[in-house]
C-alpha positions as CSV (number, residue, x, y, z in Angstrom):
1,E,0.0,0.0,0.0
2,V,1.3,3.4,-1.0
3,Q,1.6,5.8,1.9
4,L,2.9,9.3,2.1
5,Q,2.9,11.1,5.4
6,A,3.6,14.8,5.7
7,S,4.7,16.2,9.1
8,G,6.5,19.2,10.5
9,G,3.8,21.8,10.2
10,G,3.0,24.2,13.0
11,L,2.5,27.8,14.0
12,V,5.4,30.2,13.3
13,Q,5.8,34.0,13.2
14,A,6.4,35.8,9.9
15,G,10.0,35.6,9.0
16,G,10.5,32.2,10.7
17,S,11.3,28.8,9.4
18,L,9.8,25.3,9.3
19,R,11.0,22.1,7.8
20,L,8.4,19.7,6.5
21,S,9.0,16.0,6.0
22,C,7.3,13.5,3.8
23,A,7.9,9.9,4.7
24,A,7.0,7.4,1.9
25,S,6.4,3.7,1.7
26,G,4.8,1.1,-0.5
27,F,6.6,2.0,-3.7
28,T,10.0,2.3,-5.2
29,F,10.8,5.7,-3.8
30,D,13.9,6.3,-6.0
31,D,11.8,6.0,-9.2
32,Y,9.3,8.7,-8.3
33,A,9.2,12.4,-8.3
34,I,7.9,14.0,-5.1
35,G,6.1,17.2,-5.0
36,W,4.8,19.6,-2.3
37,F,1.4,21.3,-2.7
38,R,-0.6,23.5,-0.5
39,Q,-4.2,24.6,-0.1
40,A,-5.3,27.6,1.8
41,P,-8.9,28.1,2.9
42,G,-11.1,29.1,0.0
43,K,-8.3,28.7,-2.5
44,E,-7.4,26.0,-5.0
45,R,-4.6,23.7,-4.3
46,E,-1.3,24.9,-5.8
47,G,2.0,23.3,-6.5
48,V,4.8,24.6,-4.3
49,S,7.8,22.5,-5.3
50,C,8.7,19.3,-7.0
51,M,11.8,17.2,-7.4
52,D,12.3,14.7,-10.3
53,S,13.7,11.3,-9.5
54,S,15.7,10.8,-12.7
55,D,18.0,13.8,-12.5
56,G,17.1,15.5,-9.2
57,R,15.9,18.6,-11.0
58,T,13.9,20.9,-8.8
59,Y,11.1,23.2,-9.5
60,Y,9.5,26.0,-7.5
61,A,6.4,28.2,-7.6
62,D,7.4,31.8,-8.2
63,S,5.9,32.7,-4.8
64,V,8.3,30.5,-2.9
65,K,11.4,30.7,-5.1
66,G,14.5,31.7,-3.0
67,R,12.7,30.9,0.3
68,F,11.8,27.2,0.0
69,T,14.2,24.3,-0.7
70,I,13.1,20.8,-1.6
71,S,15.5,17.9,-0.9
72,R,15.2,14.1,-0.7
73,D,17.0,11.4,1.2
74,N,16.5,8.2,-0.8
75,A,18.0,6.1,1.9
76,K,15.3,7.2,4.3
77,N,12.5,7.4,1.7
78,T,11.9,10.9,2.8
79,V,11.5,14.3,1.1
80,Y,11.9,17.6,2.9
81,L,10.7,21.1,2.3
82,Q,12.8,23.7,4.1
83,M,10.7,26.9,4.4
84,N,12.5,30.1,5.3
85,S,11.3,33.7,5.5
86,L,7.8,32.5,5.9
87,K,4.9,34.9,5.2
88,P,1.3,34.9,6.3
89,E,0.3,34.1,2.8
90,D,2.2,30.8,3.1
91,T,-0.5,29.7,5.6
92,A,-2.1,26.5,4.2
93,V,-2.4,22.8,4.5
94,Y,0.7,21.3,2.9
95,Y,0.6,18.0,1.1
96,C,3.2,15.8,-0.4
97,A,2.5,13.6,-3.5
98,A,4.3,11.2,-5.8
99,D,4.3,10.5,-9.5
100,S,6.5,9.4,-12.3
101,G,7.5,13.0,-12.9
102,C,6.9,16.6,-12.1
103,T,4.2,17.9,-14.5
104,R,4.4,21.6,-15.3
105,I,3.1,24.3,-17.5
106,G,5.7,27.0,-17.5
107,N,6.5,27.7,-13.9
108,T,3.2,26.2,-12.6
109,I,3.5,22.8,-11.0
110,L,0.3,20.8,-11.8
111,S,-1.5,18.9,-9.1
112,V,-1.8,15.7,-11.2
113,M,0.3,13.4,-9.0
114,D,-0.8,9.7,-8.7
115,Y,-0.3,9.4,-4.9
116,W,-1.2,11.8,-2.2
117,G,-0.7,11.9,1.5
118,K,-2.6,13.6,4.3
119,G,-1.6,17.2,4.8
120,T,0.1,19.1,7.6
121,Q,-1.0,22.5,8.7
122,V,1.3,25.5,8.4
123,T,0.2,28.7,10.0
124,V,2.2,31.9,9.8
125,S,1.2,34.7,12.0
126,S,1.9,38.3,11.2
């Protein structure tokens, strides 16, 4: 059974940092791209970052570029999202997801991943 479990969310003040983790199991982790997505209340889910498995290429939404960093530890079947300089507009439920690749249109990461985990809440206070 494919499982993706996001963790590491919480409440932080603007300007602070959080590191999210996504622990994966039930599939060959090395063969899959892992993406981070978020959904704020009343808004559509949006792609935040994605890392391909084949070449380790990374992609970021324009809104987080320079502040967020995605990384993966294949030995631990875990992907991380380091979030720095957090802003109130980063408040959302964050999800990790897996697929054969990162699907994009321009700089937009599409939410068309095969496997999804439950989210973790990130709240940034002003």
